[in-house]
């Protein structure tokens, strides 16, 4: 870049920035090289693995209870918005294939204030998302206990909290002490989940369309086909689509990023959108709104039982455990990468990105991810956690689209993306409007918490890093 | 000039034995300092913290190689995948061979394995070049039951003798090629072998050269196959 970041924070630390050359196989800095080891499969596994948990295993009950089969439209809208953002993100990521993802693009395109707000909100947004996945995991663990005949007494809610907190502590500890081959395990889990879901959904579709009769009750959900409820459900379930941007956080580690990044981001959005829409269609065909509302977070287990009996229920319980674990684990990792991004640019103290010698893992950043996750997971507020996570991500998505428009307008000479969004500024502008627009349909409490986070992070910028300059050659 | 890549796990206190340094005094050396990170750590994050320490260790190593006689430079790579890094850098610097640095004193006798499907010509040419006009003996080892093995071994030995080397041959008809190699190791200070094509066996047990290196303790020089291997798996 022709104009380097400069300035210092109040502790006198400056952003780390040297001349860097990106090739398809490595990033070459002045004295060292960073190997790119992740392929397309790995990128897709991160995207799909982060996204597949919530939309299929937690939201169908909640969303179907609100608007019935119309929730298919809510999920489709969410997928469309994700796609409108994924395309601009792909362009930015191929121009700046570095760790840090959305934070990096916003800080280079729109300056340090926007960068600080997005960097810190991304950290906290991921914390909320991780807590949400962990609560989902808790509900599935409760159902798993029920399936094997363990009853948990008078206060199942407390059990969910305890399980969520233990799982959060477990994943943090696992990531600090080193999970050898975690990525390969993640790939395996994603492949297993996909094949389970395809079989399950195929059977569910045949049943819904009346080709096969599994003896399910003739459920006719009262469907609410009107704009406001459908959109507010879309705002709630948008958490299901947060994973594609996590692919951008590992952009610095991906081989041939010009090809693999857009494919992984757009591909994972398309795959999960199709799966979500089919899942919600099957779920709302099998059960009425009231039935889904009663079953709550683990309604899919009941759907599986109706379709395929006990084996169906077990498949969903196992799938739900795996999927929520994979989402939670992937999000904790992304959180620590988000913290590294801002710390490298001197927006957080440098010690936040230290690596310990024994395991080679970023223990401070993982702790800053895991600690608040555990606190939030204990609250068990599924909808609130999901919406705040969505809010903070939507702000970032909107600003990424704005950053793309700003960078394209100024044409700095370092900006040379291998992938370009077709159609000029139409897609990024639509992406920005859709992202900000969806926020309007959220619950007021979630909006209030989200706005509070943004205000606090902006305050942190003025206190800590006012002199840091991150903008590219704009 | 022939170039040899010497990968060193630079932040784990790994170093290069003086015997290997002396042996490679006749060729150009690229010291590849690498640090393997777990998947949860971005390579750049480690660079931020360890670059200076690693670079200074590498500069010391390069200085030692230079005083042993050859031209030397260094590269520093932070990676999740050691093998991919070694292959990429070996391609980039056009290295004829790479070394797995083991423990050894002065190298007086080399064990050269011609077993299996290796490029014998390249291995022999490399041996001639490395030894140069020094007093280092060579044992050629061929394990296998194929017809004409003895003839192949003799032809290879003849070629080295013409280049002025002192050569012994060893033909093993029984047991696995790996066992044959291990039985011969104790009388030698270093092993030279050819890079073999990836096989199911190497997937299960790991790269053959790495197994030889860990079982023999001493250094292993692996002469790369002609075609650059494509590191584009996974």
XYZ file of C-alpha atoms in Angstrom:
708
model
C 0.000 0.000 0.000
C 1.339 3.397 -0.849
C 0.079 5.016 2.326
C 0.951 3.055 5.426
C -0.965 3.081 8.692
C 0.661 5.405 11.174
C 0.248 7.041 14.584
C 0.244 5.438 18.020
C -2.270 4.537 20.709
C -2.063 5.931 24.226
C 0.479 3.263 25.191
C 2.714 4.365 22.339
C 2.231 1.212 20.227
C 2.060 1.743 16.474
C 0.210 -0.424 13.945
C 2.412 -3.190 12.584
C 2.719 -2.645 8.869
C 5.544 -3.458 6.556
C 5.661 -3.917 2.804
C 3.889 -7.130 1.895
C 3.609 -9.101 -1.332
C 0.700 -11.510 -1.752
C 1.170 -14.538 -3.957
C -1.145 -17.496 -4.468
C 0.985 -19.704 -2.231
C 2.307 -17.372 0.452
C 2.355 -13.866 1.844
C 5.856 -12.456 1.672
C 6.851 -9.774 4.176
C 10.201 -8.122 4.543
C 11.953 -10.908 6.446
C 9.466 -13.757 6.555
C 6.896 -15.672 4.564
C 3.467 -16.848 5.659
C 2.436 -20.092 4.047
C -1.090 -20.315 2.637
C -2.280 -23.779 3.615
C -6.070 -23.697 3.338
C -7.749 -24.987 0.182
C -11.238 -24.491 -1.200
C -12.577 -27.437 0.797
C -11.227 -25.938 4.004
C -12.797 -22.578 3.196
C -16.171 -24.114 2.418
C -15.995 -26.148 5.620
C -15.426 -22.970 7.662
C -18.348 -21.196 5.982
C -20.801 -24.078 6.029
C -19.564 -25.396 9.375
C -20.236 -22.066 11.064
C -23.606 -21.530 9.422
C -25.213 -24.932 9.405
C -25.973 -25.092 13.115
C -28.525 -22.433 13.863
C -30.765 -22.264 10.806
C -31.529 -25.940 10.776
C -31.377 -27.043 14.371
C -32.448 -24.043 16.473
C -34.555 -21.646 14.415
C -37.205 -23.746 12.647
C -39.260 -24.072 15.828
C -39.001 -20.399 16.744
C -39.495 -19.069 13.219
C -42.260 -21.502 12.282
C -44.124 -20.618 15.450
C -44.185 -16.961 14.393
C -45.234 -17.096 10.762
C -45.645 -20.737 9.715
C -44.605 -21.725 6.206
C -44.005 -18.048 5.421
C -40.744 -18.515 7.368
C -39.373 -20.073 4.164
C -39.527 -16.548 2.729
C -37.796 -15.172 5.837
C -34.923 -17.590 5.319
C -34.809 -16.849 1.601
C -34.619 -13.108 2.373
C -31.796 -13.755 4.828
C -29.976 -15.786 2.185
C -30.454 -13.054 -0.405
C -29.037 -10.386 1.913
C -26.124 -12.676 2.775
C -25.469 -13.124 -0.942
C -25.648 -9.371 -1.611
C -22.981 -8.916 1.067
C -20.935 -12.000 0.169
C -20.235 -10.730 -3.355
C -18.733 -7.362 -2.271
C -16.896 -9.152 0.560
C -15.370 -11.487 -2.005
C -14.081 -8.572 -4.043
C -12.570 -6.897 -0.970
C -11.064 -10.159 0.237
C -9.345 -10.893 -3.072
C -7.904 -7.362 -3.067
C -6.787 -7.656 0.574
C -6.358 -11.367 1.320
C -5.323 -10.882 4.954
C -6.426 -12.144 8.341
C -9.003 -9.931 9.995
C -11.766 -10.055 7.412
C -14.472 -7.408 7.620
C -12.581 -5.348 10.163
C -9.654 -5.017 7.811
C -11.748 -3.874 4.853
C -13.709 -1.278 6.834
C -10.635 0.155 8.559
C -8.754 0.460 5.238
C -11.720 1.847 3.354
C -13.405 4.099 5.888
C -10.718 4.995 8.417
C -9.851 4.273 12.024
C -13.076 5.272 13.775
C -15.233 2.996 11.631
C -12.476 0.378 11.868
C -12.365 0.463 15.661
C -16.147 0.263 15.955
C -16.313 -2.649 13.526
C -13.270 -4.454 14.905
C -14.514 -4.372 18.476
C -18.155 -5.000 17.490
C -17.058 -7.961 15.419
C -15.357 -9.399 18.488
C -18.466 -8.801 20.621
C -20.820 -9.845 17.815
C -19.003 -13.152 17.567
C -19.144 -13.474 21.342
C -22.938 -13.107 21.209
C -23.153 -15.546 18.301
C -20.983 -18.107 20.092
C -23.088 -17.823 23.245
C -26.183 -18.355 21.110
C -24.744 -21.528 19.532
C -23.766 -22.805 22.973
C -27.296 -22.292 24.325
C -28.545 -24.214 21.277
C -26.055 -26.930 22.138
C -27.417 -26.941 25.699
C -30.984 -27.518 24.473
C -29.849 -30.372 22.240
C -27.830 -31.918 25.051
C -30.977 -31.805 27.203
C -32.900 -33.614 24.469
C -30.101 -36.137 24.091
C -30.329 -36.865 27.826
C -34.083 -37.275 27.475
C -33.647 -39.717 24.576
C -31.378 -41.947 26.641
C -33.858 -41.777 29.493
C -32.202 -39.366 31.904
C -34.653 -36.920 33.417
C -33.237 -33.742 34.810
C -35.698 -32.763 37.491
C -37.660 -29.606 37.994
C -35.425 -27.006 36.385
C -34.357 -28.012 32.858
C -33.497 -24.387 32.048
C -30.738 -24.411 34.635
C -29.343 -27.607 33.123
C -29.186 -25.904 29.709
C -27.239 -23.015 31.214
C -24.826 -25.331 32.990
C -24.206 -27.356 29.834
C -23.726 -24.208 27.744
C -21.245 -22.747 30.236
C -19.296 -26.014 30.536
C -19.168 -26.389 26.763
C -17.965 -22.789 26.379
C -15.196 -23.344 28.923
C -14.358 -26.655 27.258
C -13.990 -25.238 23.753
C -11.875 -22.354 25.018
C -9.576 -24.704 26.903
C -9.400 -27.048 23.916
C -8.354 -24.209 21.643
C -5.732 -22.917 24.060
C -4.118 -26.301 24.637
C -4.089 -27.080 20.933
C -6.511 -29.124 18.889
C -4.345 -31.025 16.493
C -6.182 -31.514 13.215
C -9.176 -29.475 14.345
C -9.742 -28.369 10.766
C -9.797 -31.927 9.470
C -12.254 -32.862 12.194
C -14.373 -29.870 11.226
C -14.311 -30.980 7.567
C -15.440 -34.450 8.610
C -18.272 -33.123 10.755
C -19.487 -30.856 7.960
C -19.443 -33.705 5.436
C -21.293 -36.002 7.841
C -23.895 -33.343 8.629
C -24.486 -32.540 4.976
C -25.069 -36.149 4.034
C -27.389 -36.721 7.018
C -29.376 -33.621 6.152
C -29.701 -34.416 2.470
C -31.211 -37.828 3.225
C -33.451 -36.433 5.947
C -34.654 -33.494 3.861
C -35.213 -35.640 0.781
C -37.492 -37.888 2.793
C -39.183 -34.900 4.396
C -39.839 -33.324 1.017
C -41.342 -36.505 -0.374
C -43.644 -36.616 2.644
C -44.589 -32.926 2.436
C -45.453 -33.240 -1.226
C -47.566 -36.291 -0.511
C -45.457 -38.718 -2.550
C -44.578 -40.769 0.514
C -46.885 -40.986 3.500
C -45.005 -41.290 6.764
C -48.253 -40.995 8.694
C -47.562 -37.486 9.876
C -50.537 -35.478 11.122
C -52.122 -33.381 8.368
C -50.519 -30.259 9.762
C -51.713 -27.060 8.254
C -49.804 -24.228 9.801
C -51.641 -20.931 9.949
C -49.327 -19.100 7.639
C -48.703 -15.397 8.023
C -47.877 -14.099 4.587
C -47.409 -10.407 5.374
C -44.325 -8.273 5.126
C -43.597 -7.059 8.651
C -43.780 -10.398 10.507
C -41.893 -12.171 7.732
C -39.159 -9.537 7.818
C -38.860 -9.556 11.597
C -38.423 -13.313 11.480
C -35.780 -12.749 8.799
C -34.007 -10.359 11.182
C -34.153 -12.984 13.941
C -32.872 -15.878 11.825
C -30.173 -13.845 10.093
C -27.746 -15.201 12.709
C -27.875 -18.379 10.633
C -25.961 -16.614 7.876
C -23.072 -15.111 9.831
C -20.564 -17.788 8.816
C -19.652 -16.690 5.315
C -17.775 -13.639 6.584
C -15.696 -15.951 8.812
C -14.138 -17.257 5.608
C -12.709 -13.765 5.068
C -11.024 -13.863 8.476
C -8.775 -16.692 7.248
C -8.144 -15.023 3.878
C -4.469 -14.703 4.775
C -4.162 -18.474 5.049
C -6.011 -19.488 1.907
C -4.216 -20.766 -1.164
C -5.022 -19.066 -4.451
C -7.317 -16.570 -2.708
C -8.437 -14.906 -5.937
C -10.324 -18.036 -6.862
C -10.977 -19.832 -3.587
C -12.288 -16.939 -1.484
C -15.233 -15.970 -3.709
C -16.074 -19.622 -4.344
C -16.010 -20.486 -0.634
C -18.058 -17.463 0.457
C -20.701 -17.470 -2.245
C -20.794 -21.265 -2.375
C -21.369 -21.693 1.342
C -24.164 -19.077 1.318
C -25.933 -20.835 -1.557
C -25.596 -24.289 0.008
C -26.960 -23.298 3.406
C -29.751 -21.131 1.966
C -31.124 -24.108 0.033
C -30.845 -26.354 3.101
C -32.521 -23.792 5.385
C -35.449 -23.142 3.065
C -36.049 -26.867 2.596
C -35.757 -27.527 6.330
C -38.264 -24.876 7.276
C -40.604 -26.085 4.552
C -40.456 -29.652 5.876
C -40.819 -28.530 9.498
C -43.845 -26.331 8.827
C -45.440 -29.026 6.693
C -45.172 -31.580 9.446
C -46.280 -29.372 12.332
C -48.694 -26.528 12.920
C -47.545 -23.254 14.427
C -48.712 -24.268 17.884
C -46.896 -27.576 17.666
C -43.659 -25.861 16.700
C -44.078 -23.264 19.440
C -44.485 -25.965 22.096
C -41.412 -27.844 20.877
C -39.314 -24.642 20.907
C -35.587 -24.686 20.216
C -35.416 -28.397 19.537
C -38.573 -28.630 17.416
C -36.595 -30.414 14.721
C -36.247 -33.424 16.999
C -40.038 -33.719 17.082
C -40.133 -33.282 13.311
C -37.598 -36.081 12.919
C -39.654 -38.315 15.210
C -42.833 -37.686 13.220
C -41.134 -38.460 9.929
C -38.929 -41.422 10.786
C -39.753 -42.443 14.334
C -37.072 -42.872 16.968
C -34.197 -43.138 14.431
C -35.317 -39.818 12.946
C -35.279 -38.164 16.363
C -31.823 -39.591 17.103
C -30.421 -38.406 13.771
C -31.576 -34.884 14.539
C -30.307 -34.966 18.130
C -26.854 -36.127 17.009
C -26.878 -33.697 14.091
C -27.910 -30.833 16.360
C -25.130 -31.589 18.845
C -22.501 -31.787 16.109
C -23.730 -28.703 14.276
C -23.986 -26.438 17.316
C -20.563 -27.640 18.517
C -19.024 -26.955 15.121
C -20.578 -23.481 14.968
C -19.500 -22.609 18.505
C -15.958 -23.834 17.988
C -15.539 -22.066 14.663
C -16.878 -18.825 16.161
C -14.508 -18.889 19.137
C -11.651 -19.239 16.656
C -12.931 -16.358 14.538
C -13.271 -14.226 17.656
C -9.634 -14.671 18.542
C -8.687 -13.740 14.961
C -10.821 -10.601 15.188
C -8.998 -9.590 18.367
C -5.660 -10.242 16.678
C -6.654 -7.964 13.782
C -7.420 -4.949 15.973
C -4.490 -5.587 18.291
C -2.062 -5.703 15.365
C -3.295 -2.244 14.373
C -2.729 -0.897 17.913
C -6.467 -0.465 18.590
C -6.166 -2.905 21.475
C -3.029 -3.457 23.553
C -0.438 -5.574 21.768
C -0.465 -8.165 24.550
C -3.973 -9.177 23.481
C -2.470 -11.012 20.517
C 0.368 -12.755 22.331
C 1.010 -16.383 21.621
C 2.088 -18.722 24.369
C 5.275 -20.677 23.881
C 4.049 -23.986 25.175
C 1.146 -24.576 22.769
C 1.727 -21.880 20.164
C -1.846 -20.663 20.595
C -3.157 -17.118 21.163
C -4.227 -17.707 24.740
C -5.033 -14.080 25.615
C -7.310 -13.590 22.614
C -8.986 -16.934 23.195
C -9.575 -15.922 26.794
C -11.048 -12.601 25.694
C -13.367 -14.640 23.486
C -14.230 -17.420 25.913
C -14.735 -15.356 29.069
C -17.624 -13.157 27.890
C -19.060 -16.089 25.918
C -19.462 -18.061 29.116
C -21.179 -15.167 30.894
C -23.611 -14.628 28.028
C -24.284 -18.333 27.519
C -25.478 -18.544 31.110
C -28.329 -16.110 30.305
C -30.018 -18.635 27.979
C -31.626 -15.763 26.015
C -31.699 -17.456 22.583
C -33.534 -14.750 20.671
C -31.763 -11.812 22.294
C -28.289 -13.306 21.774
C -29.102 -14.137 18.167
C -30.443 -10.680 17.390
C -27.600 -8.752 19.000
C -25.139 -10.929 17.087
C -27.053 -10.227 13.875
C -27.213 -6.503 14.646
C -23.466 -6.168 15.119
C -22.714 -8.212 12.011
C -25.253 -6.321 9.912
C -23.592 -3.028 10.827
C -20.295 -4.502 9.665
C -21.812 -5.925 6.467
C -23.408 -2.583 5.615
C -20.165 -0.713 6.212
C -18.175 -3.252 4.170
C -20.474 -2.511 1.217
C -20.001 1.219 1.806
C -16.236 0.686 2.024
C -16.268 -1.092 -1.318
C -18.096 1.811 -2.960
C -15.697 4.308 -1.329
C -12.583 2.412 -2.393
C -13.846 1.925 -5.938
C -14.630 5.625 -6.206
C -11.141 6.657 -5.078
C -9.316 4.000 -7.119
C -6.160 3.769 -4.952
C -3.348 2.097 -6.896
C -2.973 -0.776 -4.426
C -6.544 -1.847 -5.112
C -6.461 -4.602 -7.690
C -9.004 -7.315 -6.866
C -8.956 -10.547 -8.840
C -12.706 -10.873 -8.453
C -15.021 -7.984 -9.268
C -18.691 -7.748 -8.367
C -20.605 -7.482 -11.616
C -23.078 -4.635 -12.194
C -21.086 -1.668 -10.914
C -22.204 -0.216 -7.583
C -25.687 -1.824 -7.732
C -24.872 -4.907 -5.666
C -22.866 -3.186 -2.879
C -25.436 -0.398 -2.568
C -28.260 -2.936 -2.405
C -26.223 -4.928 0.127
C -25.714 -1.875 2.340
C -29.382 -0.847 2.180
C -30.548 -4.415 2.872
C -28.162 -4.834 5.811
C -29.115 -1.569 7.488
C -32.778 -2.066 6.557
C -33.019 -5.480 8.203
C -31.939 -3.935 11.513
C -35.193 -1.927 11.567
C -37.194 -5.147 11.918
C -35.435 -6.267 15.091
C -36.714 -6.301 18.624
C -36.173 -2.872 20.319
C -34.168 -4.435 23.180
C -31.719 -6.026 20.766
C -31.334 -2.749 18.867
C -30.707 -0.900 22.142
C -27.979 -3.344 23.204
C -26.408 -3.218 19.745
C -26.384 0.582 19.680
C -24.874 0.616 23.176
C -22.034 -1.626 21.983
C -21.369 0.653 19.017
C -21.332 3.752 21.246
C -18.953 2.141 23.745
C -16.559 1.015 20.999
C -16.579 4.515 19.480
C -15.790 5.873 22.949
C -12.878 3.438 23.166
C -11.493 4.846 19.912
C -11.552 8.420 21.228
C -9.962 7.339 24.497
C -7.351 4.903 23.277
C -6.441 5.226 19.627
C -7.364 8.676 18.380
C -3.954 9.229 16.790
C -3.823 5.945 14.876
C -4.301 6.303 11.131
C -5.334 3.201 9.223
C -6.902 4.447 6.064
C -5.384 3.198 2.822
C -4.272 5.539 0.064
C -7.590 7.326 -0.066
C 25.658 -24.635 -8.718
C 23.726 -27.300 -6.919
C 21.550 -26.005 -4.126
C 20.440 -27.906 -1.039
C 17.574 -26.856 1.163
C 18.109 -27.327 4.902
C 14.817 -26.965 6.794
C 15.255 -26.111 10.468
C 12.522 -25.794 13.122
C 14.132 -22.551 14.092
C 12.131 -21.603 17.196
C 12.280 -25.055 18.735
C 16.000 -24.917 19.396
C 16.708 -27.130 16.388
C 20.122 -26.660 14.834
C 22.346 -28.213 12.204
C 25.088 -30.637 13.211
C 28.599 -29.611 12.334
C 29.109 -32.813 10.342
C 26.241 -31.938 8.002
C 27.513 -28.382 7.649
C 30.926 -29.641 6.598
C 29.438 -32.219 4.239
C 27.429 -29.480 2.488
C 30.469 -27.204 2.209
C 30.734 -28.060 -1.489
C 27.242 -26.867 -2.450
C 25.036 -23.791 -2.050
C 22.716 -23.965 0.925
C 19.398 -22.325 1.657
C 18.531 -22.588 5.321
C 14.746 -22.740 5.597
C 13.783 -21.583 9.072
C 10.198 -22.640 9.676
C 7.791 -22.570 12.559
C 4.720 -24.794 12.488
C 1.650 -23.335 14.161
C -1.535 -25.006 15.291
C -4.563 -24.232 13.149
C -6.018 -21.794 15.659
C -3.070 -19.418 15.315
C -2.788 -17.197 12.225
C 0.802 -17.429 10.891
C 1.036 -13.647 10.835
C 0.319 -13.478 14.543
C 3.386 -15.615 15.225
C 5.482 -13.526 12.836
C 4.599 -10.403 14.797
C 5.974 -11.917 17.969
C 8.842 -14.137 16.848
C 10.223 -12.730 13.606
C 13.215 -11.003 15.172
C 14.199 -13.930 17.337
C 13.945 -16.369 14.434
C 15.820 -14.126 12.002
C 18.718 -13.667 14.361
C 18.975 -17.441 14.922
C 18.926 -17.998 11.157
C 21.617 -15.416 10.541
C 23.868 -17.252 12.992
C 23.252 -20.546 11.190
C 23.972 -19.044 7.789
C 27.219 -17.624 9.136
C 28.251 -21.099 10.305
C 27.461 -22.590 6.890
C 29.564 -19.915 5.210
C 32.507 -20.599 7.456
C 32.145 -24.309 6.570
C 32.858 -23.372 2.983
C 29.701 -22.962 0.908
C 27.497 -20.081 -0.105
C 24.401 -19.851 2.098
C 21.260 -17.774 2.512
C 18.088 -18.139 4.540
C 14.301 -17.949 4.325
C 11.877 -17.738 7.244
C 8.377 -19.203 6.930
C 5.493 -19.410 9.386
C 3.179 -22.218 8.370
C 0.522 -24.732 9.358
C 1.991 -27.397 7.105
C 5.701 -28.173 7.127
C 5.697 -30.441 4.108
C 3.917 -27.924 1.897
C 6.399 -25.241 2.925
C 9.445 -27.432 2.234
C 8.100 -28.369 -1.193
C 7.202 -24.816 -2.142
C 10.517 -23.295 -1.101
C 12.500 -26.166 -2.647
C 10.722 -25.447 -5.946
C 11.286 -21.724 -5.645
C 15.023 -21.927 -4.977
C 15.331 -24.851 -7.416
C 16.950 -27.092 -4.787
C 18.411 -30.386 -5.991
C 17.963 -31.947 -2.569
C 16.741 -31.196 0.898
C 18.296 -32.241 4.174
C 16.769 -33.604 7.319
C 19.341 -32.525 9.836
C 20.158 -35.251 12.295
C 22.978 -35.649 14.755
C 26.400 -36.585 13.472
C 30.085 -35.814 13.821
C 32.388 -35.670 10.818
C 30.991 -37.545 7.855
C 33.447 -40.204 6.666
C 31.078 -42.615 5.015
C 27.787 -42.062 3.173
C 25.054 -44.656 2.791
C 23.348 -44.183 -0.565
C 20.078 -46.023 -1.040
C 19.082 -46.926 -4.586
C 16.119 -49.088 -3.552
C 12.704 -48.515 -4.967
C 11.573 -46.331 -7.796
C 14.052 -43.469 -7.543
C 15.904 -41.430 -10.144
C 19.267 -43.258 -9.812
C 21.036 -40.875 -12.215
C 20.123 -37.820 -10.199
C 21.068 -39.460 -6.905
C 24.500 -40.512 -8.218
C 25.223 -37.124 -9.792
C 24.315 -35.459 -6.503
C 26.616 -37.787 -4.512
C 29.525 -37.017 -6.831
C 28.956 -33.302 -6.496
C 28.572 -33.280 -2.711
C 31.676 -35.349 -2.055
C 33.813 -33.517 -4.587
C 37.478 -34.379 -4.063
C 37.142 -35.164 -0.376
C 37.942 -38.479 1.295
C 34.398 -39.693 1.914
C 33.544 -43.330 1.279
C 30.252 -44.436 -0.249
C 28.192 -47.552 0.293
C 25.611 -48.186 -2.396
C 22.644 -50.147 -1.078
C 20.039 -51.860 -3.185
C 17.325 -53.935 -1.603
C 15.027 -55.994 -3.782
C 14.531 -59.318 -5.467
C 14.144 -58.063 -9.019
C 16.277 -59.669 -11.751
C 19.256 -57.609 -12.741
C 19.506 -55.868 -9.370
C 23.150 -56.880 -9.051
C 23.912 -55.529 -12.524
C 22.260 -52.214 -11.750
C 24.227 -51.946 -8.543
C 27.514 -52.689 -10.285
C 26.819 -50.176 -13.026
C 26.102 -47.505 -10.426
C 29.258 -48.355 -8.487
C 31.308 -48.221 -11.681
C 29.991 -44.749 -12.402
C 31.030 -43.451 -8.984
C 34.465 -45.071 -9.247
C 35.006 -43.304 -12.553
C 34.367 -40.061 -10.718
C 37.121 -41.030 -8.311
C 35.105 -42.139 -5.294
C 35.766 -45.133 -3.094
C 32.685 -47.342 -3.318
C 31.344 -50.492 -1.684
C 28.114 -52.189 -2.679
C 25.542 -54.017 -0.636
C 22.739 -56.069 -2.108
C 19.925 -57.135 0.251
C 17.643 -59.838 -1.041
C 15.525 -60.341 2.058
C 13.345 -58.208 4.265
C 11.817 -54.845 3.509
C 13.795 -52.039 1.919
C 13.346 -50.035 5.104
C 14.824 -52.794 7.303
C 17.703 -53.261 4.860
C 18.482 -49.570 5.114
C 18.291 -49.581 8.909
C 20.612 -52.603 9.141
C 23.217 -50.761 7.096
C 22.947 -47.441 8.956
C 25.261 -48.106 11.951
C 28.489 -48.047 9.922
C 27.621 -44.752 8.240
C 27.400 -41.078 9.160
C 24.663 -39.905 6.825
C 22.093 -41.282 4.382
C 21.381 -40.150 0.824
C 18.157 -41.315 -0.776
C 15.895 -40.405 -3.663
C 12.497 -38.875 -3.236
C 9.850 -41.494 -3.888
C 6.445 -40.818 -5.357
C 3.694 -40.447 -2.740
C 2.154 -43.845 -2.089
C -0.492 -45.296 0.162
C 2.339 -46.453 2.406
C 3.702 -42.918 2.791
C 0.185 -41.695 3.589
C -0.138 -44.194 6.414
C 3.390 -44.179 7.837
C 4.506 -40.737 6.807
C 7.148 -39.734 4.297
C 9.766 -42.498 3.990
C 12.636 -40.035 4.372
C 11.229 -38.794 7.674
C 10.931 -42.361 8.946
C 14.516 -43.063 7.950
C 15.672 -39.866 9.624
C 13.954 -40.575 12.904
C 15.028 -44.223 12.953
C 18.648 -43.570 11.985
C 19.160 -40.440 14.125
C 21.726 -39.132 11.629
C 21.176 -36.667 8.801
C 19.317 -37.689 5.657
C 19.731 -36.003 2.279
C 16.756 -36.459 -0.008
C 17.422 -35.944 -3.714
C 14.277 -34.511 -5.233
C 12.505 -36.129 -8.146
C 12.876 -34.483 -11.530
C 9.386 -33.099 -11.804
C 8.565 -30.584 -9.087
C 6.048 -32.283 -6.848
C 2.674 -30.620 -6.858
C 1.849 -29.530 -3.340
C -1.797 -28.872 -4.185
C -3.536 -31.529 -2.135
C -6.376 -31.022 0.328
